[in-house]
Short mmCIF file of C-alpha atoms and ligand atoms in Angstrom, two decimals:
data_model
loop_
_atom_site.label_atom_id
_atom_site.label_comp_id
_atom_site.label_asym_id
_atom_site.label_seq_id
_atom_site.Cartn_x
_atom_site.Cartn_y
_atom_site.Cartn_z
CA MET A 28 -30.65 12.03 13.91
CA LYS A 29 -31.75 15.60 13.42
CA SER A 30 -29.49 17.32 10.93
CA LEU A 31 -26.73 19.41 11.93
CA ASP A 32 -28.40 22.71 11.14
CA GLN A 33 -31.09 21.74 13.61
CA LEU A 34 -29.04 20.83 16.36
CA VAL A 35 -26.07 23.71 16.36
CA ARG A 36 -27.49 27.35 18.10
CA PRO A 37 -28.89 30.01 15.81
CA ASN A 38 -25.99 32.29 17.17
CA ILE A 39 -23.45 29.85 16.52
CA LYS A 40 -24.37 29.35 12.99
CA SER A 41 -24.20 32.88 12.30
CA LEU A 42 -20.96 33.65 14.08
CA LYS A 43 -18.67 35.68 12.46
CA PRO A 44 -15.34 33.81 13.99
CA TYR A 45 -12.44 36.05 14.98
CA SER A 46 -9.78 35.96 12.11
CA SER A 47 -6.61 36.03 13.75
CA ALA A 48 -3.23 37.07 12.46
CA ARG A 49 -2.12 33.72 11.75
CA ASP A 50 -5.65 32.78 10.50
CA GLU A 51 -5.02 35.27 7.57
CA PHE A 52 -1.51 34.18 7.04
CA SER A 53 -0.19 30.95 8.26
CA GLY A 54 2.84 30.28 5.87
CA GLU A 55 6.75 29.80 7.22
CA GLU A 56 10.03 31.26 6.38
CA ALA A 57 8.65 35.23 6.17
CA VAL A 58 9.09 38.25 7.89
CA PHE A 59 6.15 38.50 10.62
CA LEU A 60 5.05 42.13 11.11
CA ASP A 61 1.40 41.13 11.18
CA ALA A 62 0.46 40.25 15.02
CA ASN A 63 2.08 42.71 17.03
CA GLU A 64 4.39 40.31 18.85
CA ASN A 65 7.95 41.27 20.04
CA PRO A 66 10.60 39.89 17.76
CA TYR A 67 12.93 38.99 20.77
CA ASN A 68 12.34 36.27 23.08
CA GLN A 69 12.28 33.75 20.56
CA PRO A 70 10.59 31.00 20.45
CA TYR A 71 8.32 32.31 22.99
CA ASN A 72 7.35 35.77 21.76
CA ARG A 73 5.36 33.99 18.84
CA TYR A 74 1.44 32.89 18.97
CA PRO A 75 1.14 29.20 18.33
CA ASP A 76 -0.44 27.73 15.23
CA PRO A 77 -4.10 27.96 16.29
CA TYR A 78 -5.30 24.82 14.43
CA GLN A 79 -1.82 23.03 15.93
CA ARG A 80 -1.35 21.31 12.60
CA LYS A 81 2.11 19.92 13.45
CA LEU A 82 0.63 18.05 16.28
CA LYS A 83 -2.42 17.19 14.83
CA LYS A 84 -0.87 15.42 11.83
CA ARG A 85 1.39 13.26 14.46
CA ILE A 86 -2.00 12.38 16.41
CA ALA A 87 -3.66 11.29 12.89
CA GLU A 88 -1.33 8.92 12.04
CA ILE A 89 -1.12 7.47 15.51
CA LYS A 90 -5.03 7.16 15.59
CA HIS A 91 -5.86 6.38 12.18
CA VAL A 92 -8.25 9.29 11.77
CA SER A 93 -8.14 12.50 8.99
CA GLU A 94 -6.66 15.77 10.32
CA ASP A 95 -9.62 17.67 9.98
CA SER A 96 -11.67 15.28 12.21
CA ILE A 97 -9.40 16.14 15.36
CA PHE A 98 -10.10 19.21 17.65
CA LEU A 99 -7.22 19.54 20.69
CA GLY A 100 -8.03 21.40 23.94
CA ASN A 101 -6.88 22.60 27.20
CA GLY A 102 -7.72 19.06 28.23
CA SER A 103 -11.04 17.10 27.34
CA ASP A 104 -12.56 19.50 29.34
CA GLU A 105 -12.50 22.14 26.99
CA ALA A 106 -14.33 20.02 24.34
CA ILE A 107 -17.05 19.19 26.82
CA ASP A 108 -17.73 22.74 27.16
CA LEU A 109 -17.75 23.46 23.77
CA ALA A 110 -20.07 20.88 22.93
CA PHE A 111 -22.21 22.90 25.58
CA ARG A 112 -21.76 26.44 23.74
CA ALA A 113 -21.82 24.84 20.28
CA PHE A 114 -25.48 23.02 20.30
CA CYS A 115 -27.04 23.79 23.89
CA GLU A 116 -29.51 27.00 24.09
CA PRO A 117 -29.09 28.43 28.08
CA GLY A 118 -32.17 27.98 29.93
CA LEU A 119 -34.03 26.14 26.92
CA ASP A 120 -32.27 23.00 26.00
CA ASN A 121 -31.28 20.03 28.06
CA VAL A 122 -28.89 16.89 27.70
CA VAL A 123 -28.91 13.27 28.85
CA SER A 124 -26.51 11.73 31.13
CA ILE A 125 -25.76 8.56 32.82
CA ASP A 126 -25.53 8.39 36.50
CA PRO A 127 -23.05 7.79 38.06
CA THR A 128 -20.51 9.09 35.87
CA TYR A 129 -17.74 11.81 35.42
CA GLY A 130 -18.41 14.94 37.20
CA MET A 131 -17.57 17.72 34.52
CA TYR A 132 -20.56 17.09 32.41
CA GLN A 133 -22.95 18.21 35.21
CA VAL A 134 -20.74 21.09 35.77
CA ALA A 135 -20.27 22.15 32.42
CA ALA A 136 -23.94 22.08 32.21
CA ASP A 137 -24.57 24.43 35.10
CA ILE A 138 -22.08 26.85 34.15
CA ASN A 139 -24.04 26.92 30.66
CA ASN A 140 -27.37 27.19 32.58
CA ILE A 141 -28.58 23.72 30.84
CA GLU A 142 -30.28 21.02 32.41
CA THR A 143 -29.01 17.66 32.86
CA ARG A 144 -31.13 14.51 33.03
CA LYS A 145 -29.30 12.07 34.75
CA VAL A 146 -30.87 8.56 33.93
CA LYS A 147 -29.14 5.70 36.49
CA LEU A 148 -27.17 2.74 35.23
CA THR A 149 -28.72 -0.76 36.14
CA SER A 150 -27.44 -2.17 39.38
CA ASP A 151 -24.88 -3.91 37.27
CA PHE A 152 -23.62 -0.62 35.87
CA GLU A 153 -25.01 -1.47 32.42
CA LEU A 154 -26.86 1.18 30.11
CA ASP A 155 -30.60 1.54 30.55
CA VAL A 156 -30.86 2.25 26.64
CA ASP A 157 -34.61 2.59 27.04
CA ALA A 158 -34.45 5.01 29.81
CA LEU A 159 -31.76 7.05 28.26
CA LEU A 160 -33.83 7.47 25.00
CA LYS A 161 -36.86 7.92 26.91
CA ALA A 162 -35.19 10.91 28.77
CA ALA A 163 -34.62 12.83 25.94
CA ASP A 164 -37.44 15.06 24.25
CA ASP A 165 -37.40 17.85 21.44
CA HIS A 166 -34.68 20.09 23.42
CA THR A 167 -32.61 17.47 24.23
CA LYS A 168 -29.05 17.98 22.02
CA LEU A 169 -26.35 16.02 23.75
CA LEU A 170 -25.87 12.60 25.45
CA PHE A 171 -22.89 11.33 27.41
CA ILE A 172 -21.62 8.50 27.82
CA CYS A 173 -18.51 7.67 29.31
CA SER A 174 -16.74 4.13 28.58
CA PRO A 175 -14.85 2.99 30.48
CA ASN A 176 -16.67 4.85 32.96
CA ASN A 177 -15.34 6.87 35.82
CA PRO A 178 -16.00 5.96 38.66
CA THR A 179 -17.26 2.58 38.02
CA GLY A 180 -14.79 1.33 35.88
CA ASN A 181 -16.58 -0.85 33.19
CA SER A 182 -17.05 -0.61 29.49
CA PHE A 183 -20.62 -0.59 28.03
CA LYS A 184 -21.64 -3.31 25.99
CA ALA A 185 -20.88 -1.90 21.89
CA ASP A 186 -24.32 -3.07 21.11
CA ASP A 187 -26.02 -0.89 23.75
CA ILE A 188 -23.62 2.35 22.67
CA VAL A 189 -24.44 1.58 19.10
CA LYS A 190 -28.00 1.40 19.76
CA LEU A 191 -27.87 4.60 21.37
CA ILE A 192 -26.02 6.40 18.51
CA GLU A 193 -28.67 5.44 16.33
CA GLN A 194 -31.51 6.07 18.12
CA PHE A 195 -30.91 9.38 19.71
CA GLU A 196 -32.13 12.26 17.72
CA GLY A 197 -28.86 14.59 19.04
CA ILE A 198 -25.23 14.21 19.50
CA VAL A 199 -23.65 11.36 21.11
CA VAL A 200 -20.61 12.36 23.20
CA LEU A 201 -18.78 9.36 23.87
CA ASP A 202 -15.75 9.88 26.54
CA GLU A 203 -13.12 7.74 26.06
CA ALA A 204 -10.56 9.08 28.53
CA TYR A 205 -9.50 5.46 29.55
CA ILE A 206 -9.91 3.68 26.00
CA ASP A 207 -5.94 3.59 26.04
CA PHE A 208 -6.41 0.68 28.57
CA VAL A 209 -8.63 -1.15 26.58
CA PRO A 210 -8.09 0.18 22.99
CA GLU A 211 -10.00 -3.01 21.12
CA LYS A 212 -13.03 -1.02 22.59
CA SER A 213 -12.66 2.25 21.29
CA PHE A 214 -15.58 3.72 18.83
CA LEU A 215 -13.05 6.18 16.94
CA LYS A 216 -13.13 3.75 13.68
CA LYS A 217 -16.83 3.82 13.64
CA LEU A 218 -16.52 7.79 13.23
CA PRO A 219 -17.14 8.06 9.60
CA THR A 220 -20.47 5.67 9.88
CA TYR A 221 -21.88 8.23 12.67
CA PRO A 222 -22.33 11.88 11.92
CA ASN A 223 -23.77 12.60 15.39
CA LEU A 224 -20.75 11.00 16.85
CA ILE A 225 -18.16 13.03 18.91
CA VAL A 226 -15.52 10.67 20.70
CA LEU A 227 -13.43 12.44 23.40
CA GLN A 228 -9.84 11.29 24.12
CA THR A 229 -7.19 12.81 26.36
CA PHE A 230 -3.24 12.28 26.91
CA SER A 231 -3.81 13.09 30.92
CA LYS A 232 -4.30 9.06 31.55
CA ALA A 233 -2.25 6.55 30.11
CA TRP A 234 -0.08 8.88 27.94
CA GLY A 235 0.82 10.26 31.42
CA MET A 236 0.53 13.98 30.50
CA ALA A 237 -1.94 15.40 32.75
CA GLY A 238 0.04 18.34 33.71
CA ILE A 239 0.67 19.61 29.91
CA ARG A 240 -3.15 19.84 29.48
CA LEU A 241 -4.02 18.46 26.35
CA GLY A 242 -7.40 16.46 25.16
CA MET A 243 -8.77 15.50 22.13
CA ALA A 244 -12.24 15.44 20.19
CA PHE A 245 -12.80 13.51 17.30
CA ALA A 246 -15.74 13.98 14.99
CA SER A 247 -17.29 14.88 11.69
CA GLN A 248 -15.66 17.77 9.96
CA GLU A 249 -18.68 19.92 10.24
CA ILE A 250 -18.61 19.38 13.98
CA ILE A 251 -15.01 20.14 14.51
CA ARG A 252 -15.38 23.15 11.95
CA ILE A 253 -17.93 25.11 14.72
CA PHE A 254 -15.48 23.87 17.48
CA ASN A 255 -13.03 25.74 15.72
CA HIS A 256 -15.14 28.71 15.41
CA ILE A 257 -16.12 28.94 18.89
CA LYS A 258 -12.90 28.27 20.64
CA TYR A 259 -10.31 30.85 21.93
CA PRO A 260 -8.01 31.32 18.94
CA TYR A 261 -4.69 30.29 20.60
CA ASN A 262 -6.09 27.41 22.87
CA VAL A 263 -3.34 25.31 23.23
CA ASN A 264 -0.16 26.92 23.88
CA ILE A 265 3.36 26.46 22.50
CA LEU A 266 4.96 24.74 25.29
CA THR A 267 2.08 21.85 25.44
CA GLN A 268 1.98 21.79 21.79
CA GLU A 269 5.87 20.97 21.64
CA LYS A 270 6.32 18.80 24.16
CA ALA A 271 3.17 16.88 23.35
CA PHE A 272 4.82 16.21 19.78
CA ASP A 273 7.89 15.17 21.67
CA LEU A 274 6.18 12.76 24.27
CA LEU A 275 4.19 11.02 21.15
CA ALA A 276 7.47 9.85 19.61
CA ALA A 277 7.66 7.76 22.73
CA GLU A 278 4.67 5.49 22.23
CA GLU A 279 6.44 2.19 23.62
CA ASP A 280 6.58 4.41 26.97
CA LYS A 281 2.90 4.45 26.81
CA ASN A 282 2.55 1.04 25.96
CA LYS A 283 5.00 -0.33 28.55
CA TRP A 284 2.96 1.76 31.32
CA VAL A 285 -0.23 0.27 30.40
CA ALA A 286 1.26 -2.99 30.24
CA ASP A 287 2.35 -2.50 34.04
CA LEU A 288 -0.32 -0.68 35.31
CA MET A 289 -2.68 -3.76 33.98
CA GLU A 290 -0.17 -5.91 35.62
CA GLN A 291 -0.31 -3.66 39.02
CA LYS A 292 -4.31 -3.81 38.85
CA LYS A 293 -4.14 -7.65 38.80
CA LEU A 294 -2.04 -7.70 41.91
CA MET A 295 -4.22 -5.23 43.38
CA THR A 296 -7.64 -7.25 43.21
CA GLN A 297 -6.25 -10.39 44.54
CA GLN A 298 -4.42 -7.79 47.71
CA PHE A 299 -8.03 -6.13 48.21
CA ASP A 300 -9.74 -9.81 47.77
CA GLY A 301 -7.92 -10.57 51.24
CA TYR A 302 -9.44 -7.98 53.34
CA SER A 303 -12.32 -8.47 55.76
CA PHE A 304 -13.66 -5.03 55.13
CA VAL A 305 -14.14 -5.56 51.49
CA GLU A 306 -17.55 -6.83 50.44
CA LYS A 307 -17.04 -6.19 46.36
CA ILE A 308 -14.43 -5.43 43.90
CA TYR A 309 -15.82 -4.41 40.62
CA PRO A 310 -14.44 -5.21 37.32
CA SER A 311 -12.35 -2.48 35.83
CA ASP A 312 -11.23 -1.61 32.27
CA ALA A 313 -9.51 1.30 33.44
CA ASN A 314 -6.34 2.12 35.59
CA TYR A 315 -8.74 2.38 38.76
CA LEU A 316 -10.50 -0.20 40.92
CA LEU A 317 -13.97 0.66 42.37
CA ILE A 318 -14.28 -0.96 45.93
CA LYS A 319 -17.28 -1.37 47.88
CA THR A 320 -16.22 -1.56 51.46
CA THR A 321 -17.93 -1.82 55.20
CA ALA A 322 -17.00 1.49 56.50
CA PRO A 323 -15.68 3.79 53.24
CA ARG A 324 -15.32 7.14 55.18
CA GLU A 325 -13.52 5.69 57.81
CA ILE A 326 -10.93 4.18 55.79
CA TYR A 327 -10.55 7.18 53.67
CA ASN A 328 -9.74 8.96 56.55
CA TYR A 329 -7.29 6.31 58.01
CA LEU A 330 -5.62 6.43 54.86
CA VAL A 331 -5.01 10.31 54.73
CA GLU A 332 -3.52 9.86 58.13
CA GLN A 333 -1.13 7.18 56.72
CA GLY A 334 -0.28 9.54 53.82
CA VAL A 335 -2.54 7.68 51.22
CA ILE A 336 -4.92 9.53 49.01
CA ILE A 337 -7.63 7.65 47.58
CA ARG A 338 -11.21 8.71 46.59
CA ASP A 339 -14.07 8.46 48.61
CA ARG A 340 -17.29 7.88 46.29
CA SER A 341 -19.68 6.77 48.84
CA THR A 342 -22.19 9.36 48.19
CA VAL A 343 -22.57 8.74 44.84
CA ALA A 344 -25.44 7.17 43.23
CA LEU A 345 -25.12 3.26 42.95
CA CYS A 346 -21.50 3.27 44.84
CA GLU A 347 -22.78 3.30 48.66
CA GLY A 348 -19.76 2.19 50.56
CA CYS A 349 -17.47 2.45 47.67
CA LEU A 350 -13.90 3.85 46.96
CA ARG A 351 -11.91 4.47 44.23
CA VAL A 352 -8.69 3.61 44.14
CA THR A 353 -5.88 4.59 41.16
CA ILE A 354 -3.20 1.82 40.46
CA GLY A 355 -0.04 3.30 41.30
CA THR A 356 3.35 2.10 40.90
CA GLN A 357 4.23 -1.41 42.95
CA GLU A 358 5.80 0.90 45.41
CA GLU A 359 3.22 3.10 46.10
CA ASN A 360 0.40 -0.02 45.93
CA ASN A 361 2.82 -1.23 48.60
CA SER A 362 2.36 1.64 50.89
CA LEU A 363 -1.34 1.63 50.55
CA TYR A 364 -1.14 -2.45 51.29
CA GLN A 365 0.81 -1.34 54.17
CA ALA A 366 -2.01 1.37 55.48
CA LEU A 367 -4.69 -0.89 55.02
CA GLY A 368 -3.07 -4.15 56.83
CA LYS A 369 -2.38 -1.60 60.05
CA TYR A 370 -6.03 -0.71 59.51
CA GLU A 371 -7.36 -3.97 59.63
CA GLN A 372 -5.48 -4.86 62.55
CA GLU A 373 -6.39 -1.66 64.47
CA CYS A 374 -9.70 -1.28 63.68
CA MET A 375 -11.66 -4.31 62.74
C1 PLP B 401 -9.87 12.32 33.67
C2 PLP B 401 -10.81 12.38 32.59
C3 PLP B 401 -10.90 13.17 31.44
C4 PLP B 401 -9.57 14.01 31.07
O1 PLP B 401 -9.86 15.24 31.28
P1 PLP B 401 -8.68 16.20 31.04
O2 PLP B 401 -9.34 17.33 30.75
O3 PLP B 401 -8.42 15.60 29.16
O4 PLP B 401 -7.34 15.92 31.45
C5 PLP B 401 -11.72 13.10 30.78
N1 PLP B 401 -13.09 12.00 31.43
C6 PLP B 401 -12.89 11.43 31.95
C7 PLP B 401 -13.85 10.63 32.13
C8 PLP B 401 -11.99 11.40 32.77
O5 PLP B 401 -12.07 10.36 34.02
#
């Protein structure tokens, strides 16, 4: 790979970061007259810890990584945006991404005026390693891989991911938003081996905290330091930091939800197998199924009328005819089956 020095934008390298009051003094048990806060209305009157130290300590224990290899943001979407702002010169640099995949990489690229070079997955939704490497040139800074991939649901072969990390000259951003459903496939433990790897994870899916907006990026100390320099100083608010800390105590809840959802996924697969409008159910490591049907838009619209909302992915590359269905509770899934049974009776 290129050195971090070669990859970081020159203006970011020479940036003098904003130094907040809490940067300059961060101890406790003092009289705080340094940040123009209101002394009343505790505890909301105080600015949050800009580095979320208490929360990171806990996350470091759960994830078995060091605290200085963790970045926390307003969803993992913040980390995606920071990767562009740290490494990609607008109008000059480019990134490589798989297709189909999560839509935010392209949106963040477009906002930052960065070209996205999309490389199609193979017909069985695997990585085309050679094509991905060939798509890169001297101005390619980032390579986005999402595994398990959204919307296809499959995880990519570890060997293919390793090959990409080892042979790509820039930074590989590996989005593991759904990794809690297949924890054994995480690359987090390989972080010390690969200085050009950023692993994204989130509390929005298996942990059930999408509403409080907390995402994680794991990377080398050097990359995390750069992210800390360019993020908004108080990017994770007090309410989120405290709520997340409390909810992290209930890891067994998360594990129960994961087990339940994986059981429901099995049942949903069997159920969809029986419908005449289903052509294929793709294997999924995540909490959703991608299902190829004979009439995706019609089924989607019918379900909306029945008050069940799924995602029409039929216009996405390689996903002709496909619907994406999130696994819900048994009760929610039953509502879906009931509506689909009705559709089959009335419309087929
Ligand atoms: C849901 C999802 C995320 C989560 O984003 P947050 O901003 O952390 O809520 C990230 N990546 C992918 C691929 C997702 O599907």
